CSV table of C-alpha atoms and ligand atoms in Angstrom, one decimal:
chain,number,residue,atom,x,y,z
A,1,MET,CA,27.8,-2.7,-10.0
A,2,SER,CA,24.7,-4.6,-11.3
A,3,SER,CA,22.2,-5.9,-8.7
A,4,ILE,CA,18.9,-7.8,-8.6
A,5,THR,CA,15.7,-7.3,-6.6
A,6,LEU,CA,13.5,-10.2,-5.6
A,7,ALA,CA,9.8,-9.7,-4.6
A,8,LEU,CA,8.4,-11.9,-1.9
A,9,SER,CA,5.3,-11.8,0.2
A,10,LYS,CA,5.2,-12.4,4.0
A,11,GLY,CA,3.6,-15.5,5.4
A,12,ARG,CA,3.6,-18.9,3.8
A,13,ILE,CA,5.7,-18.1,0.8
A,14,PHE,CA,8.4,-16.3,2.7
A,15,GLU,CA,8.8,-19.2,5.2
A,16,GLU,CA,9.1,-21.8,2.5
A,17,THR,CA,11.4,-19.6,0.4
A,18,LEU,CA,14.2,-19.3,3.0
A,19,PRO,CA,15.7,-22.7,2.2
A,20,LEU,CA,15.7,-21.9,-1.6
A,21,LEU,CA,17.4,-18.6,-0.9
A,22,ALA,CA,20.0,-20.3,1.3
A,23,ALA,CA,20.7,-22.7,-1.6
A,24,ALA,CA,21.5,-19.6,-3.7
A,25,GLY,CA,23.7,-18.3,-1.0
A,26,ILE,CA,21.2,-15.5,-0.1
A,27,VAL,CA,20.5,-14.8,3.6
A,28,PRO,CA,18.2,-11.9,4.4
A,29,THR,CA,19.5,-9.4,7.0
A,30,ASP,CA,16.0,-8.8,8.6
A,31,ASN,CA,13.0,-11.0,9.1
A,32,PRO,CA,10.0,-9.4,7.4
A,33,GLU,CA,7.6,-11.1,9.9
A,34,SER,CA,9.1,-9.1,12.7
A,35,SER,CA,10.4,-6.0,10.8
A,36,ARG,CA,8.3,-3.3,9.2
A,37,LYS,CA,11.0,-2.7,6.6
A,38,LEU,CA,9.8,-3.2,3.0
A,39,ILE,CA,13.2,-3.3,1.5
A,40,ILE,CA,15.4,-5.9,3.1
A,41,GLY,CA,19.1,-6.4,2.4
A,42,THR,CA,20.9,-9.7,2.2
A,43,ASN,CA,24.4,-11.0,2.9
A,44,ARG,CA,25.1,-10.3,-0.8
A,45,PRO,CA,25.5,-6.6,-1.8
A,46,ASP,CA,24.1,-7.4,-5.2
A,47,VAL,CA,20.8,-8.9,-4.0
A,48,ARG,CA,17.9,-7.2,-2.1
A,49,LEU,CA,14.4,-8.3,-1.2
A,50,VAL,CA,11.2,-6.3,-1.5
A,51,ILE,CA,8.2,-7.4,0.6
A,52,VAL,CA,4.9,-7.1,-1.2
A,53,ARG,CA,1.3,-8.3,-0.9
A,54,ALA,CA,1.0,-11.8,-2.4
A,55,THR,CA,-1.4,-10.6,-5.1
A,56,ASP,CA,0.9,-7.7,-6.0
A,57,THR,CA,4.0,-9.8,-6.7
A,58,PRO,CA,3.4,-10.3,-10.5
A,59,THR,CA,2.8,-6.6,-10.9
A,60,TYR,CA,6.2,-5.6,-9.4
A,61,VAL,CA,8.0,-8.1,-11.6
A,62,GLN,CA,6.0,-7.3,-14.8
A,63,TYR,CA,7.0,-3.6,-14.5
A,64,GLY,CA,10.6,-4.4,-13.6
A,65,ALA,CA,10.4,-2.9,-10.1
A,66,ALA,CA,11.6,-6.3,-9.1
A,67,ASP,CA,13.6,-8.6,-11.4
A,68,LEU,CA,12.4,-11.8,-9.9
A,69,GLY,CA,9.6,-12.9,-7.6
A,70,ILE,CA,7.7,-15.9,-6.1
A,71,ALA,CA,4.0,-16.1,-6.7
A,72,GLY,CA,1.2,-18.7,-6.3
A,73,LYS,CA,-0.3,-20.1,-9.5
A,74,ASP,CA,-3.6,-18.8,-8.2
A,75,VAL,CA,-2.3,-15.3,-8.2
A,76,LEU,CA,-0.6,-15.7,-11.6
A,77,LEU,CA,-3.8,-17.0,-13.3
A,78,GLU,CA,-5.7,-13.9,-12.1
A,79,HIS,CA,-2.8,-11.6,-13.2
A,80,GLY,CA,-2.6,-13.1,-16.6
A,81,GLY,CA,1.3,-13.4,-16.7
A,82,ALA,CA,2.0,-10.5,-19.1
A,83,GLY,CA,5.7,-9.7,-19.3
A,84,LEU,CA,6.6,-12.6,-17.0
A,85,TYR,CA,8.9,-15.5,-17.7
A,86,GLN,CA,7.9,-18.5,-15.5
A,87,PRO,CA,10.8,-20.9,-15.6
A,88,LEU,CA,10.3,-22.9,-12.4
A,89,ASP,CA,7.6,-24.6,-10.3
A,90,LEU,CA,9.1,-24.3,-6.8
A,91,ASN,CA,6.6,-26.8,-5.3
A,92,ILE,CA,6.0,-24.7,-2.2
A,93,ALA,CA,2.8,-23.3,-0.7
A,94,ARG,CA,1.0,-26.3,-2.1
A,95,CYS,CA,-2.8,-26.4,-1.9
A,96,ARG,CA,-5.7,-26.8,-4.3
A,97,LEU,CA,-8.3,-24.5,-5.8
A,98,CYS,CA,-11.8,-25.9,-5.1
A,99,VAL,CA,-15.5,-25.3,-5.1
A,100,ALA,CA,-16.9,-25.6,-1.6
A,101,ALA,CA,-20.5,-25.4,-0.3
A,102,PRO,CA,-22.4,-25.8,2.9
A,103,LYS,CA,-22.8,-29.5,3.9
A,104,GLY,CA,-26.0,-30.8,2.3
A,105,PHE,CA,-26.1,-28.3,-0.5
A,106,ASP,CA,-27.2,-30.1,-3.7
A,107,TYR,CA,-24.3,-28.9,-5.9
A,108,ALA,CA,-25.2,-31.4,-8.7
A,109,ALA,CA,-28.7,-30.0,-9.0
A,110,ALA,CA,-27.4,-26.4,-8.9
A,111,THR,CA,-24.9,-27.0,-11.7
A,112,ARG,CA,-27.3,-28.9,-14.0
A,113,PRO,CA,-27.9,-27.2,-17.4
A,114,GLY,CA,-30.2,-24.4,-16.9
A,115,GLY,CA,-29.3,-24.3,-13.2
A,116,ARG,CA,-28.1,-21.1,-11.5
A,117,ILE,CA,-25.6,-20.7,-8.8
A,118,ARG,CA,-24.0,-17.7,-7.0
A,119,ILE,CA,-20.3,-18.1,-6.2
A,120,ALA,CA,-18.2,-15.8,-4.0
A,121,THR,CA,-14.5,-15.8,-4.7
A,122,LYS,CA,-11.2,-13.8,-4.9
A,123,TYR,CA,-10.5,-15.8,-8.1
A,124,ILE,CA,-12.9,-14.4,-10.6
A,125,ASP,CA,-11.1,-15.3,-13.8
A,126,SER,CA,-10.3,-18.9,-12.7
A,127,ALA,CA,-13.9,-19.4,-11.5
A,128,LYS,CA,-15.3,-18.0,-14.7
A,129,ALA,CA,-13.1,-20.3,-16.8
A,130,HIS,CA,-13.9,-23.3,-14.7
A,131,PHE,CA,-17.7,-22.9,-15.0
A,132,ALA,CA,-17.5,-21.8,-18.7
A,133,GLY,CA,-15.7,-25.1,-19.3
A,134,LYS,CA,-18.8,-26.9,-17.9
A,135,GLY,CA,-21.0,-24.8,-20.1
A,136,MET,CA,-22.4,-22.9,-17.2
A,137,HIS,CA,-23.1,-19.3,-16.5
A,138,VAL,CA,-22.6,-18.4,-12.9
A,139,ASP,CA,-23.1,-15.2,-10.8
A,140,LEU,CA,-19.7,-14.3,-9.4
A,141,ILE,CA,-19.3,-12.0,-6.3
A,142,LYS,CA,-15.7,-10.7,-5.8
A,143,LEU,CA,-14.3,-10.9,-2.2
A,144,TYR,CA,-10.8,-10.3,-0.9
A,145,GLY,CA,-10.7,-12.9,1.9
A,146,SER,CA,-12.6,-15.0,4.4
A,147,MET,CA,-14.6,-16.5,1.5
A,148,GLU,CA,-15.9,-19.2,3.8
A,149,LEU,CA,-18.2,-16.7,5.4
A,150,ALA,CA,-20.2,-15.9,2.3
A,151,PRO,CA,-22.4,-19.1,2.1
A,152,LEU,CA,-23.0,-19.0,5.9
A,153,VAL,CA,-24.7,-15.6,5.7
A,154,GLY,CA,-26.6,-15.9,2.4
A,155,LEU,CA,-24.2,-13.9,0.3
A,156,ALA,CA,-23.5,-16.8,-2.0
A,157,ASP,CA,-24.5,-20.5,-2.5
A,158,ALA,CA,-20.8,-21.7,-2.8
A,159,ILE,CA,-17.3,-20.4,-2.9
A,160,VAL,CA,-14.2,-20.9,-5.0
A,161,ASP,CA,-11.2,-20.8,-2.7
A,162,LEU,CA,-7.9,-22.5,-1.8
A,163,VAL,CA,-8.0,-25.6,0.4
A,164,SER,CA,-5.0,-27.1,2.1
A,165,THR,CA,-5.7,-29.1,5.3
A,166,GLY,CA,-9.5,-28.6,5.0
A,167,GLY,CA,-9.5,-27.1,8.5
A,168,THR,CA,-11.2,-23.8,7.5
A,169,LEU,CA,-13.9,-25.6,5.6
A,170,ARG,CA,-14.6,-28.0,8.5
A,171,ALA,CA,-14.6,-25.2,11.1
A,172,ASN,CA,-17.4,-23.5,9.1
A,173,ASN,CA,-19.5,-26.6,8.2
A,174,LEU,CA,-18.6,-26.4,4.5
A,175,GLU,CA,-17.3,-29.2,2.3
A,176,GLU,CA,-15.3,-29.5,-0.9
A,177,VAL,CA,-17.7,-30.3,-3.8
A,178,GLU,CA,-15.3,-30.1,-6.7
A,179,GLU,CA,-11.5,-29.7,-7.2
A,180,ILE,CA,-10.5,-27.2,-9.9
A,181,MET,CA,-6.7,-27.5,-9.9
A,182,ASP,CA,-3.6,-28.1,-7.9
A,183,ILE,CA,-1.7,-24.9,-6.8
A,184,SER,CA,1.9,-24.2,-5.9
A,185,SER,CA,4.2,-21.2,-6.1
A,186,ARG,CA,6.4,-20.4,-9.1
A,187,LEU,CA,9.5,-18.4,-9.7
A,188,ILE,CA,8.7,-15.5,-12.0
A,189,VAL,CA,11.3,-13.3,-13.8
A,190,ASN,CA,10.9,-10.0,-15.7
A,191,GLN,CA,11.6,-10.8,-19.3
A,192,ALA,CA,13.9,-7.8,-19.9
A,193,SER,CA,15.8,-8.4,-16.7
A,194,LEU,CA,16.5,-12.0,-17.8
A,195,LYS,CA,18.3,-10.6,-20.9
A,196,LEU,CA,20.0,-7.7,-19.3
A,197,LYS,CA,21.1,-9.3,-16.0
A,198,ARG,CA,21.5,-12.9,-17.1
A,199,ASP,CA,24.9,-13.2,-15.3
A,200,LEU,CA,23.2,-12.5,-11.9
A,201,ILE,CA,19.8,-14.2,-12.5
A,202,GLN,CA,20.9,-17.5,-14.1
A,203,PRO,CA,22.9,-18.7,-11.1
A,204,VAL,CA,19.8,-18.0,-8.8
A,205,LEU,CA,17.6,-19.9,-11.2
A,206,GLU,CA,20.0,-22.9,-11.2
A,207,ALA,CA,20.4,-22.9,-7.4
A,208,PHE,CA,16.6,-22.7,-6.9
A,209,ALA,CA,16.1,-25.5,-9.5
A,210,GLY,CA,18.6,-27.7,-7.6
A,211,ALA,CA,16.9,-27.0,-4.2
A,212,VAL,CA,13.3,-27.7,-5.3
A,213,LYS,CA,11.9,-30.7,-3.4
A,214,PRO,CA,9.8,-33.2,-5.4
B,1,ATP,N1,-4.0,-22.7,3.0
B,1,ATP,C1,-3.0,-22.6,2.2
B,1,ATP,N2,-2.0,-23.6,2.1
B,1,ATP,C2,-1.0,-23.5,1.3
B,1,ATP,N3,-0.8,-22.5,0.4
B,1,ATP,C3,-1.7,-21.5,0.4
B,1,ATP,C4,-2.8,-21.5,1.3
B,1,ATP,N4,-3.5,-20.4,1.1
B,1,ATP,C5,-2.8,-19.7,0.2
B,1,ATP,N5,-1.7,-20.4,-0.2
B,1,ATP,C6,-0.7,-19.9,-1.3
B,1,ATP,O1,0.1,-18.9,-0.7
B,1,ATP,C7,0.0,-17.7,-1.4
B,1,ATP,C8,0.0,-16.6,-0.5
B,1,ATP,O2,-1.0,-16.7,0.5
B,1,ATP,P1,-1.1,-15.7,1.7
B,1,ATP,O3,-2.1,-16.3,2.6
B,1,ATP,O4,0.3,-15.4,2.3
B,1,ATP,O5,-1.6,-14.4,1.0
B,1,ATP,P2,-3.0,-13.8,0.9
B,1,ATP,O6,-3.4,-13.2,2.3
B,1,ATP,O7,-3.9,-14.9,0.4
B,1,ATP,O8,-2.8,-12.7,-0.2
B,1,ATP,P3,-3.1,-11.1,-0.1
B,1,ATP,O9,-2.4,-10.7,1.2
B,1,ATP,O10,-2.4,-10.6,-1.3
B,1,ATP,O11,-4.5,-11.0,-0.1
B,1,ATP,C9,-1.4,-17.8,-2.2
B,1,ATP,O12,-1.3,-17.1,-3.4
B,1,ATP,C10,-1.4,-19.3,-2.5
B,1,ATP,O13,-0.7,-19.6,-3.7
B,2,PRP,O1,-7.5,-25.8,4.2
B,2,PRP,P1,-6.8,-24.9,5.1
B,2,PRP,O2,-5.5,-25.4,5.6
B,2,PRP,O3,-7.7,-24.5,6.3
B,2,PRP,O4,-6.4,-23.5,4.4
B,2,PRP,C1,-7.4,-22.8,3.6
B,2,PRP,C2,-7.4,-21.4,4.0
B,2,PRP,O5,-6.2,-20.8,3.7
B,2,PRP,C3,-6.4,-19.6,2.9
B,2,PRP,O6,-6.7,-18.5,3.7
B,2,PRP,P2,-5.7,-17.5,4.3
B,2,PRP,O7,-5.2,-18.2,5.6
B,2,PRP,O8,-4.6,-17.2,3.3
B,2,PRP,O9,-6.6,-16.3,4.6
B,2,PRP,P3,-7.5,-15.3,3.7
B,2,PRP,O10,-8.9,-15.9,3.7
B,2,PRP,O11,-7.3,-14.0,4.3
B,2,PRP,O12,-6.9,-15.4,2.3
B,2,PRP,C4,-7.6,-20.0,2.1
B,2,PRP,O13,-8.2,-18.8,1.6
B,2,PRP,C5,-8.5,-20.7,3.1
B,2,PRP,O14,-9.3,-19.8,3.8
């Protein structure tokens, strides 16, 4: 019997994915938040879930280790999207990619032609593209989390990071100085799987599409 594997990350994406899965008649048999299992069955014998790091989701789907996955646009931009079909914006895990700096930092002066700015971020490619679009060269420092700390301890002048409520920026005396783009999570599908397992994948696509909230 043919089957499909769906790659999901814990946390925000998993929570917001449960109603979409339910719409496709898929109910996980374990909760990844409380279980240490990385392969989780569902009520359907032909559907299983694999629990991966958010940044690894496109890689599992690209190589066909998972047929489908759900990944943030932020993660997809850094991955590049090779081998992935991206049929649907699921409109979940919504936030925005921004430049943020300590309150009072003169961002306009730092980003004038000839200016120089040091940016800490997990999103090197997106940050590079953003500043290149403004005709600027910036010094980029790669971090893997807690970007907000970098300007507070002199590692960088500013950060490029995700902002949702703005609570993390406020708690650290930072402010948004420029929005780069809106972010939400997308359904991603392995291109070969879509051809070979269309009978199983197409109904999931349609159910997700019908359950997306505007
Ligand atoms: N504050 C936020 N509000 C809404 N969505 C967010 C927020 N932060 C991140 N996201 C979205 O949720 C996705 C997963 O975020 P999550 O915090 O679960 O993983 P992560 O810890 O950033 O990733 P990793 O574990 O791979 O480093 C991100 O790729 C992004 O698209
Ligand atoms: O505007 P807010 O609602 O405060 O959300 C923004 C925070 O959420 C994300 O971090 P996450 O919680 O994923 O932790 P991380 O720094 O480990 O990625 C992001 O990197 C910000 O730090």
